[in-house]
Amino acid sequence: MPRRPITTALVSCALLALSLSPQSSGAHGSVALEDDLCAIQIGYFKAHFKIYLPRTRQHRDFCEDIPEAGESVFVMEYMHSGLGEIPLDFRIIRDVTGLGRFARWRDVQGIEDLDAATVFYQPPAVVPGVYTALYRFDEAGDYIGIVTAGPGAGDRIYTAVFPFEVGFTGFGYWPVFVLLAVIIQLNYFYMRGWFRRRRPESGRLTVVPGA
């Protein structure tokens, strides 16, 4: 009976890894990837969200994670006109929660000294049209962005939290390439019968002379 290649299950694993790779997955926190655009959710408000590194990456925009420290411009283009009619403030803190991309607003609320963790704060202001904030990162690391909208109608205040990294944007597709290389090598060994030859033989009687 001819051997069947073992690639089917392994390729499925590779496709799963590809779907979970940083380049193909959505963003995290209150920022999500929608139709190839980053959108930030602030309560029931939404805005397109981008980060620029004008001195080194010119017009290229990033969705949360940025590849290097330096001068960074955060931009929110309102998808809901109401955002241009209420105060907005923006804060960046070091990620002292230790939760990385899993940090949420409740975790930020649990920080004892928020001011000590804050590296940038832009106070509340009503900004029609497009909201921007400029900050120069002096070092790479894990950070959390916090956008607060309000008070608006009914004195409601809405908050969006998005963890992000500076100086690291993931491993890209390299883990997938490595996995595919392993799959090809394992399939080669299997088709050549290497595993069967290496399998320990059991159940074979050994006759000892004179026994």
mmCIF file of N, CA and C in Angstrom, residues 22-144:
data_model
loop_
_atom_site.group_PDB
_atom_site.id
_atom_site.type_symbol
_atom_site.label_atom_id
_atom_site.label_comp_id
_atom_site.label_asym_id
_atom_site.label_seq_id
_atom_site.Cartn_x
_atom_site.Cartn_y
_atom_site.Cartn_z
ATOM 1 N N PRO A 22 1.257 38.213 12.977
ATOM 2 C CA PRO A 22 1.001 39.615 13.244
ATOM 3 C C PRO A 22 0.622 40.406 12.012
ATOM 4 N N GLN A 23 1.131 40.021 10.827
ATOM 5 C CA GLN A 23 0.855 40.799 9.638
ATOM 6 C C GLN A 23 -0.557 40.617 9.142
ATOM 7 N N SER A 24 -1.206 39.503 9.469
ATOM 8 C CA SER A 24 -2.521 39.235 8.923
ATOM 9 C C SER A 24 -3.629 39.361 9.943
ATOM 10 N N SER A 25 -3.276 39.503 11.194
ATOM 11 C CA SER A 25 -4.300 39.617 12.208
ATOM 12 C C SER A 25 -4.705 41.054 12.396
ATOM 13 N N GLY A 26 -5.863 41.260 13.048
ATOM 14 C CA GLY A 26 -6.312 42.601 13.339
ATOM 15 C C GLY A 26 -5.496 43.191 14.468
ATOM 16 N N ALA A 27 -5.704 44.477 14.716
ATOM 17 C CA ALA A 27 -5.002 45.133 15.797
ATOM 18 C C ALA A 27 -5.659 44.766 17.123
ATOM 19 N N HIS A 28 -5.220 45.421 18.225
ATOM 20 C CA HIS A 28 -5.705 44.994 19.527
ATOM 21 C C HIS A 28 -6.233 46.178 20.306
ATOM 22 N N GLY A 29 -6.908 45.883 21.436
ATOM 23 C CA GLY A 29 -7.488 46.938 22.240
ATOM 24 C C GLY A 29 -8.674 47.567 21.534
ATOM 25 N N SER A 30 -8.800 48.891 21.667
ATOM 26 C CA SER A 30 -9.928 49.605 21.068
ATOM 27 C C SER A 30 -9.704 49.926 19.601
ATOM 28 N N VAL A 31 -8.557 49.543 19.063
ATOM 29 C CA VAL A 31 -8.264 49.755 17.649
ATOM 30 C C VAL A 31 -8.423 48.434 16.918
ATOM 31 N N ALA A 32 -9.126 48.445 15.796
ATOM 32 C CA ALA A 32 -9.361 47.232 15.020
ATOM 33 C C ALA A 32 -9.116 47.510 13.548
ATOM 34 N N LEU A 33 -8.750 46.453 12.823
ATOM 35 C CA LEU A 33 -8.507 46.572 11.395
ATOM 36 C C LEU A 33 -9.804 46.279 10.654
ATOM 37 N N GLU A 34 -10.321 47.283 9.943
ATOM 38 C CA GLU A 34 -11.571 47.142 9.203
ATOM 39 C C GLU A 34 -11.370 47.613 7.772
ATOM 40 N N ASP A 35 -11.566 46.690 6.817
ATOM 41 C CA ASP A 35 -11.417 47.040 5.399
ATOM 42 C C ASP A 35 -10.063 47.678 5.130
ATOM 43 N N ASP A 36 -8.998 47.071 5.697
ATOM 44 C CA ASP A 36 -7.621 47.533 5.516
ATOM 45 C C ASP A 36 -7.372 48.908 6.111
ATOM 46 N N LEU A 37 -8.263 49.390 6.959
ATOM 47 C CA LEU A 37 -8.081 50.663 7.641
ATOM 48 C C LEU A 37 -8.193 50.446 9.139
ATOM 49 N N CYS A 38 -7.395 51.175 9.915
ATOM 50 C CA CYS A 38 -7.486 51.075 11.361
ATOM 51 C C CYS A 38 -8.619 51.963 11.842
ATOM 52 N N ALA A 39 -9.456 51.441 12.700
ATOM 53 C CA ALA A 39 -10.558 52.210 13.270
ATOM 54 C C ALA A 39 -10.491 52.095 14.782
ATOM 55 N N ILE A 40 -10.625 53.229 15.457
ATOM 56 C CA ILE A 40 -10.629 53.239 16.909
ATOM 57 C C ILE A 40 -12.060 53.429 17.389
ATOM 58 N N GLN A 41 -12.457 52.645 18.371
ATOM 59 C CA GLN A 41 -13.810 52.684 18.923
ATOM 60 C C GLN A 41 -13.761 53.379 20.273
ATOM 61 N N ILE A 42 -14.458 54.516 20.386
ATOM 62 C CA ILE A 42 -14.513 55.284 21.632
ATOM 63 C C ILE A 42 -15.976 55.342 22.045
ATOM 64 N N GLY A 43 -16.403 54.412 22.860
ATOM 65 C CA GLY A 43 -17.822 54.302 23.149
ATOM 66 C C GLY A 43 -18.559 53.921 21.874
ATOM 67 N N TYR A 44 -19.564 54.722 21.510
ATOM 68 C CA TYR A 44 -20.251 54.464 20.247
ATOM 69 C C TYR A 44 -19.673 55.301 19.108
ATOM 70 N N PHE A 45 -18.629 56.098 19.399
ATOM 71 C CA PHE A 45 -17.954 56.890 18.372
ATOM 72 C C PHE A 45 -16.879 56.046 17.694
ATOM 73 N N LYS A 46 -16.599 56.403 16.442
ATOM 74 C CA LYS A 46 -15.517 55.753 15.704
ATOM 75 C C LYS A 46 -14.695 56.784 14.956
ATOM 76 N N ALA A 47 -13.412 56.451 14.761
ATOM 77 C CA ALA A 47 -12.532 57.314 13.970
ATOM 78 C C ALA A 47 -11.486 56.444 13.296
ATOM 79 N N HIS A 48 -11.035 56.865 12.113
ATOM 80 C CA HIS A 48 -9.885 56.216 11.498
ATOM 81 C C HIS A 48 -8.647 56.601 12.300
ATOM 82 N N PHE A 49 -7.773 55.630 12.513
ATOM 83 C CA PHE A 49 -6.626 55.845 13.396
ATOM 84 C C PHE A 49 -5.334 55.501 12.658
ATOM 85 N N LYS A 50 -4.363 56.422 12.716
ATOM 86 C CA LYS A 50 -3.078 56.196 12.049
ATOM 87 C C LYS A 50 -1.958 56.792 12.881
ATOM 88 N N ILE A 51 -0.758 56.211 12.718
ATOM 89 C CA ILE A 51 0.445 56.768 13.333
ATOM 90 C C ILE A 51 1.481 56.963 12.226
ATOM 91 N N TYR A 52 2.116 58.126 12.222
ATOM 92 C CA TYR A 52 3.135 58.436 11.217
ATOM 93 C C TYR A 52 4.481 58.684 11.904
ATOM 94 N N LEU A 53 5.549 58.337 11.208
ATOM 95 C CA LEU A 53 6.917 58.679 11.607
ATOM 96 C C LEU A 53 7.479 59.585 10.509
ATOM 97 N N PRO A 54 7.121 60.850 10.519
ATOM 98 C CA PRO A 54 7.418 61.724 9.370
ATOM 99 C C PRO A 54 8.897 61.889 9.064
ATOM 100 N N ARG A 55 9.760 61.803 10.056
ATOM 101 C CA ARG A 55 11.186 62.036 9.816
ATOM 102 C C ARG A 55 11.886 60.839 9.191
ATOM 103 N N THR A 56 11.358 59.642 9.411
ATOM 104 C CA THR A 56 12.043 58.443 8.920
ATOM 105 C C THR A 56 11.221 57.613 7.939
ATOM 106 N N ARG A 57 9.890 57.667 8.033
ATOM 107 C CA ARG A 57 9.043 56.834 7.178
ATOM 108 C C ARG A 57 8.100 57.656 6.299
ATOM 109 N N GLN A 58 8.329 58.966 6.261
ATOM 110 C CA GLN A 58 7.563 59.892 5.423
ATOM 111 C C GLN A 58 6.045 59.677 5.537
ATOM 112 N N HIS A 59 5.421 59.269 4.438
ATOM 113 C CA HIS A 59 3.960 59.189 4.413
ATOM 114 C C HIS A 59 3.414 57.815 4.792
ATOM 115 N N ARG A 60 4.274 56.890 5.148
ATOM 116 C CA ARG A 60 3.785 55.569 5.524
ATOM 117 C C ARG A 60 3.066 55.654 6.868
ATOM 118 N N ASP A 61 1.917 55.000 6.967
ATOM 119 C CA ASP A 61 1.171 55.014 8.222
ATOM 120 C C ASP A 61 1.191 53.638 8.864
ATOM 121 N N PHE A 62 1.032 53.629 10.177
ATOM 122 C CA PHE A 62 1.062 52.396 10.963
ATOM 123 C C PHE A 62 -0.212 52.298 11.795
ATOM 124 N N CYS A 63 -0.608 51.054 12.056
ATOM 125 C CA CYS A 63 -1.781 50.782 12.872
ATOM 126 C C CYS A 63 -1.291 50.312 14.239
ATOM 127 N N GLU A 64 -1.166 51.229 15.178
ATOM 128 C CA GLU A 64 -0.678 50.963 16.533
ATOM 129 C C GLU A 64 0.833 50.769 16.570
ATOM 130 N N ASP A 65 1.330 49.526 16.476
ATOM 131 C CA ASP A 65 2.754 49.273 16.660
ATOM 132 C C ASP A 65 3.580 50.060 15.648
ATOM 133 N N ILE A 66 4.673 50.655 16.121
ATOM 134 C CA ILE A 66 5.563 51.409 15.240
ATOM 135 C C ILE A 66 6.973 50.839 15.353
ATOM 136 N N PRO A 67 7.722 50.843 14.261
ATOM 137 C CA PRO A 67 8.977 50.080 14.212
ATOM 138 C C PRO A 67 10.159 50.706 14.928
ATOM 139 N N GLU A 68 10.079 51.972 15.296
ATOM 140 C CA GLU A 68 11.249 52.599 15.910
ATOM 141 C C GLU A 68 10.832 53.786 16.766
ATOM 142 N N ALA A 69 11.690 54.120 17.718
ATOM 143 C CA ALA A 69 11.451 55.298 18.537
ATOM 144 C C ALA A 69 11.752 56.544 17.710
ATOM 145 N N GLY A 70 11.187 57.667 18.134
ATOM 146 C CA GLY A 70 11.394 58.913 17.418
ATOM 147 C C GLY A 70 10.119 59.731 17.399
ATOM 148 N N GLU A 71 10.127 60.756 16.580
ATOM 149 C CA GLU A 71 8.976 61.645 16.486
ATOM 150 C C GLU A 71 7.795 60.931 15.828
ATOM 151 N N SER A 72 6.669 60.893 16.528
ATOM 152 C CA SER A 72 5.490 60.161 16.056
ATOM 153 C C SER A 72 4.276 61.084 16.066
ATOM 154 N N VAL A 73 3.448 60.944 15.037
ATOM 155 C CA VAL A 73 2.227 61.733 14.926
ATOM 156 C C VAL A 73 1.035 60.782 14.952
ATOM 157 N N PHE A 74 0.156 60.966 15.922
ATOM 158 C CA PHE A 74 -1.066 60.181 16.048
ATOM 159 C C PHE A 74 -2.213 60.972 15.424
ATOM 160 N N VAL A 75 -2.964 60.317 14.552
ATOM 161 C CA VAL A 75 -4.022 61.001 13.807
ATOM 162 C C VAL A 75 -5.335 60.234 13.939
ATOM 163 N N MET A 76 -6.411 60.953 14.252
ATOM 164 C CA MET A 76 -7.751 60.368 14.261
ATOM 165 C C MET A 76 -8.641 61.190 13.334
ATOM 166 N N GLU A 77 -9.143 60.541 12.288
ATOM 167 C CA GLU A 77 -10.082 61.176 11.372
ATOM 168 C C GLU A 77 -11.477 60.686 11.736
ATOM 169 N N TYR A 78 -12.334 61.592 12.152
ATOM 170 C CA TYR A 78 -13.626 61.206 12.709
ATOM 171 C C TYR A 78 -14.519 60.521 11.683
ATOM 172 N N MET A 79 -15.091 59.401 12.085
ATOM 173 C CA MET A 79 -16.130 58.747 11.299
ATOM 174 C C MET A 79 -17.508 59.121 11.840
ATOM 175 N N HIS A 80 -17.519 59.767 13.005
ATOM 176 C CA HIS A 80 -18.747 60.225 13.647
ATOM 177 C C HIS A 80 -18.554 61.711 13.941
ATOM 178 N N SER A 81 -19.380 62.567 13.345
ATOM 179 C CA SER A 81 -19.207 64.009 13.474
ATOM 180 C C SER A 81 -19.279 64.483 14.921
ATOM 181 N N GLY A 82 -19.943 63.699 15.774
ATOM 182 C CA GLY A 82 -20.069 64.085 17.177
ATOM 183 C C GLY A 82 -18.739 64.198 17.891
ATOM 184 N N LEU A 83 -17.694 63.506 17.411
ATOM 185 C CA LEU A 83 -16.386 63.593 18.054
ATOM 186 C C LEU A 83 -15.798 64.994 17.947
ATOM 187 N N GLY A 84 -16.181 65.725 16.922
ATOM 188 C CA GLY A 84 -15.671 67.089 16.755
ATOM 189 C C GLY A 84 -16.418 68.118 17.566
ATOM 190 N N GLU A 85 -17.361 67.663 18.397
ATOM 191 C CA GLU A 85 -18.185 68.584 19.170
ATOM 192 C C GLU A 85 -18.029 68.408 20.672
ATOM 193 N N ILE A 86 -17.202 67.448 21.089
ATOM 194 C CA ILE A 86 -16.989 67.201 22.516
ATOM 195 C C ILE A 86 -15.489 67.202 22.812
ATOM 196 N N PRO A 87 -15.105 67.452 24.057
ATOM 197 C CA PRO A 87 -13.672 67.472 24.392
ATOM 198 C C PRO A 87 -13.032 66.093 24.214
ATOM 199 N N LEU A 88 -11.821 66.098 23.698
ATOM 200 C CA LEU A 88 -11.023 64.878 23.568
ATOM 201 C C LEU A 88 -9.685 65.112 24.260
ATOM 202 N N ASP A 89 -9.214 64.114 24.974
ATOM 203 C CA ASP A 89 -7.845 64.187 25.480
ATOM 204 C C ASP A 89 -7.133 62.879 25.164
ATOM 205 N N PHE A 90 -5.805 62.945 25.136
ATOM 206 C CA PHE A 90 -5.000 61.798 24.715
ATOM 207 C C PHE A 90 -3.837 61.645 25.672
ATOM 208 N N ARG A 91 -3.638 60.419 26.132
ATOM 209 C CA ARG A 91 -2.576 60.122 27.080
ATOM 210 C C ARG A 91 -1.815 58.886 26.613
ATOM 211 N N ILE A 92 -0.504 58.898 26.809
ATOM 212 C CA ILE A 92 0.328 57.720 26.552
ATOM 213 C C ILE A 92 1.036 57.367 27.849
ATOM 214 N N ILE A 93 0.935 56.108 28.254
ATOM 215 C CA ILE A 93 1.616 55.661 29.466
ATOM 216 C C ILE A 93 2.517 54.479 29.140
ATOM 217 N N ARG A 94 3.516 54.296 29.976
ATOM 218 C CA ARG A 94 4.296 53.058 29.883
ATOM 219 C C ARG A 94 3.407 51.906 30.352
ATOM 220 N N ASP A 95 3.564 50.762 29.722
ATOM 221 C CA ASP A 95 2.746 49.617 30.109
ATOM 222 C C ASP A 95 3.291 49.021 31.398
ATOM 223 N N VAL A 96 2.812 49.550 32.520
ATOM 224 C CA VAL A 96 3.245 49.039 33.823
ATOM 225 C C VAL A 96 2.331 47.917 34.291
ATOM 226 N N THR A 97 1.334 47.566 33.476
ATOM 227 C CA THR A 97 0.433 46.467 33.848
ATOM 228 C C THR A 97 1.071 45.111 33.609
ATOM 229 N N GLY A 98 2.037 45.039 32.663
ATOM 230 C CA GLY A 98 2.660 43.773 32.312
ATOM 231 C C GLY A 98 1.779 42.883 31.462
ATOM 232 N N LEU A 99 0.652 43.436 30.972
ATOM 233 C CA LEU A 99 -0.301 42.627 30.207
ATOM 234 C C LEU A 99 -0.131 42.769 28.701
ATOM 235 N N GLY A 100 0.703 43.688 28.273
ATOM 236 C CA GLY A 100 0.924 43.840 26.833
ATOM 237 C C GLY A 100 -0.361 44.169 26.103
ATOM 238 N N ARG A 101 -0.569 43.486 24.979
ATOM 239 C CA ARG A 101 -1.729 43.783 24.149
ATOM 240 C C ARG A 101 -3.057 43.368 24.779
ATOM 241 N N PHE A 102 -2.993 42.676 25.916
ATOM 242 C CA PHE A 102 -4.221 42.263 26.585
ATOM 243 C C PHE A 102 -4.713 43.297 27.606
ATOM 244 N N ALA A 103 -3.977 44.378 27.773
ATOM 245 C CA ALA A 103 -4.373 45.405 28.735
ATOM 246 C C ALA A 103 -5.660 46.090 28.279
ATOM 247 N N ARG A 104 -6.543 46.343 29.233
ATOM 248 C CA ARG A 104 -7.808 47.018 28.962
ATOM 249 C C ARG A 104 -8.001 48.160 29.954
ATOM 250 N N TRP A 105 -9.100 48.887 29.802
ATOM 251 C CA TRP A 105 -9.342 50.061 30.622
ATOM 252 C C TRP A 105 -9.376 49.716 32.114
ATOM 253 N N ARG A 106 -9.969 48.591 32.461
ATOM 254 C CA ARG A 106 -10.032 48.213 33.873
ATOM 255 C C ARG A 106 -8.632 48.010 34.450
ATOM 256 N N ASP A 107 -7.696 47.566 33.613
ATOM 257 C CA ASP A 107 -6.317 47.382 34.076
ATOM 258 C C ASP A 107 -5.640 48.735 34.283
ATOM 259 N N VAL A 108 -5.940 49.679 33.398
ATOM 260 C CA VAL A 108 -5.394 51.031 33.549
ATOM 261 C C VAL A 108 -5.944 51.681 34.808
ATOM 262 N N GLN A 109 -7.225 51.472 35.079
ATOM 263 C CA GLN A 109 -7.831 52.035 36.278
ATOM 264 C C GLN A 109 -7.181 51.495 37.552
ATOM 265 N N GLY A 110 -6.600 50.309 37.464
ATOM 266 C CA GLY A 110 -5.964 49.709 38.631
ATOM 267 C C GLY A 110 -4.557 50.219 38.894
ATOM 268 N N ILE A 111 -4.014 51.087 38.012
ATOM 269 C CA ILE A 111 -2.673 51.629 38.212
ATOM 270 C C ILE A 111 -2.721 52.657 39.345
ATOM 271 N N GLU A 112 -1.888 52.482 40.355
ATOM 272 C CA GLU A 112 -1.939 53.349 41.532
ATOM 273 C C GLU A 112 -1.539 54.784 41.212
ATOM 274 N N ASP A 113 -0.481 54.978 40.446
ATOM 275 C CA ASP A 113 -0.006 56.333 40.134
ATOM 276 C C ASP A 113 0.045 56.482 38.621
ATOM 277 N N LEU A 114 -1.068 56.906 38.027
ATOM 278 C CA LEU A 114 -1.141 57.030 36.577
ATOM 279 C C LEU A 114 -0.215 58.123 36.066
ATOM 280 N N ASP A 115 -0.077 59.205 36.823
ATOM 281 C CA ASP A 115 0.784 60.306 36.385
ATOM 282 C C ASP A 115 2.241 59.861 36.279
ATOM 283 N N ALA A 116 2.672 59.009 37.189
ATOM 284 C CA ALA A 116 4.061 58.532 37.162
ATOM 285 C C ALA A 116 4.325 57.669 35.938
ATOM 286 N N ALA A 117 3.293 56.974 35.469
ATOM 287 C CA ALA A 117 3.445 56.115 34.292
ATOM 288 C C ALA A 117 3.252 56.886 32.991
ATOM 289 N N THR A 118 2.741 58.117 33.072
ATOM 290 C CA THR A 118 2.424 58.898 31.874
ATOM 291 C C THR A 118 3.678 59.496 31.249
ATOM 292 N N VAL A 119 3.825 59.318 29.949
ATOM 293 C CA VAL A 119 4.943 59.933 29.222
ATOM 294 C C VAL A 119 4.461 61.099 28.362
ATOM 295 N N PHE A 120 3.160 61.150 28.086
ATOM 296 C CA PHE A 120 2.610 62.237 27.268
ATOM 297 C C PHE A 120 1.149 62.436 27.623
ATOM 298 N N TYR A 121 0.751 63.709 27.696
ATOM 299 C CA TYR A 121 -0.657 64.005 27.949
ATOM 300 C C TYR A 121 -1.058 65.270 27.193
ATOM 301 N N GLN A 122 -2.104 65.154 26.404
ATOM 302 C CA GLN A 122 -2.664 66.297 25.684
ATOM 303 C C GLN A 122 -4.034 66.583 26.307
ATOM 304 N N PRO A 123 -4.178 67.716 26.974
ATOM 305 C CA PRO A 123 -5.395 67.981 27.756
ATOM 306 C C PRO A 123 -6.641 68.101 26.893
ATOM 307 N N PRO A 124 -7.832 68.039 27.520
ATOM 308 C CA PRO A 124 -9.084 68.064 26.768
ATOM 309 C C PRO A 124 -9.248 69.316 25.922
ATOM 310 N N ALA A 125 -9.731 69.098 24.699
ATOM 311 C CA ALA A 125 -9.995 70.210 23.781
ATOM 312 C C ALA A 125 -10.986 69.741 22.736
ATOM 313 N N VAL A 126 -11.818 70.668 22.272
ATOM 314 C CA VAL A 126 -12.739 70.379 21.178
ATOM 315 C C VAL A 126 -11.994 70.638 19.877
ATOM 316 N N VAL A 127 -11.818 69.588 19.095
ATOM 317 C CA VAL A 127 -11.022 69.682 17.868
ATOM 318 C C VAL A 127 -11.884 69.222 16.691
ATOM 319 N N PRO A 128 -12.424 70.141 15.888
ATOM 320 C CA PRO A 128 -13.234 69.736 14.732
ATOM 321 C C PRO A 128 -12.387 69.058 13.657
ATOM 322 N N GLY A 129 -12.995 68.144 12.933
ATOM 323 C CA GLY A 129 -12.345 67.559 11.752
ATOM 324 C C GLY A 129 -11.400 66.424 12.033
ATOM 325 N N VAL A 130 -10.140 66.734 12.339
ATOM 326 C CA VAL A 130 -9.100 65.720 12.523
ATOM 327 C C VAL A 130 -8.337 66.026 13.809
ATOM 328 N N TYR A 131 -8.188 65.008 14.631
ATOM 329 C CA TYR A 131 -7.458 65.164 15.893
ATOM 330 C C TYR A 131 -6.032 64.650 15.695
ATOM 331 N N THR A 132 -5.052 65.436 16.129
ATOM 332 C CA THR A 132 -3.652 65.028 16.000
ATOM 333 C C THR A 132 -2.927 65.231 17.323
ATOM 334 N N ALA A 133 -1.905 64.417 17.536
ATOM 335 C CA ALA A 133 -1.043 64.558 18.711
ATOM 336 C C ALA A 133 0.374 64.190 18.286
ATOM 337 N N LEU A 134 1.332 64.968 18.738
ATOM 338 C CA LEU A 134 2.731 64.765 18.374
ATOM 339 C C LEU A 134 3.530 64.424 19.619
ATOM 340 N N TYR A 135 4.278 63.308 19.557
ATOM 341 C CA TYR A 135 5.122 62.929 20.681
ATOM 342 C C TYR A 135 6.377 62.239 20.163
ATOM 343 N N ARG A 136 7.490 62.564 20.790
ATOM 344 C CA ARG A 136 8.748 61.923 20.427
ATOM 345 C C ARG A 136 9.091 60.847 21.455
ATOM 346 N N PHE A 137 9.132 59.596 20.999
ATOM 347 C CA PHE A 137 9.538 58.485 21.863
ATOM 348 C C PHE A 137 11.063 58.452 21.933
ATOM 349 N N ASP A 138 11.582 58.470 23.143
ATOM 350 C CA ASP A 138 13.033 58.413 23.319
ATOM 351 C C ASP A 138 13.557 56.990 23.418
ATOM 352 N N GLU A 139 12.664 56.042 23.687
ATOM 353 C CA GLU A 139 13.108 54.661 23.805
ATOM 354 C C GLU A 139 12.015 53.698 23.390
ATOM 355 N N ALA A 140 12.449 52.540 22.937
ATOM 356 C CA ALA A 140 11.502 51.494 22.555
ATOM 357 C C ALA A 140 10.884 50.881 23.802
ATOM 358 N N GLY A 141 9.768 50.190 23.602
ATOM 359 C CA GLY A 141 9.137 49.537 24.734
ATOM 360 C C GLY A 141 7.646 49.363 24.531
ATOM 361 N N ASP A 142 6.966 48.925 25.583
ATOM 362 C CA ASP A 142 5.522 48.714 25.565
ATOM 363 C C ASP A 142 4.819 49.928 26.153
ATOM 364 N N TYR A 143 3.804 50.384 25.444
ATOM 365 C CA TYR A 143 3.058 51.566 25.867
ATOM 366 C C TYR A 143 1.559 51.293 25.744
ATOM 367 N N ILE A 144 0.772 52.173 26.367
ATOM 368 C CA ILE A 144 -0.681 52.107 26.248
ATOM 369 C C ILE A 144 -1.189 53.502 25.913
#
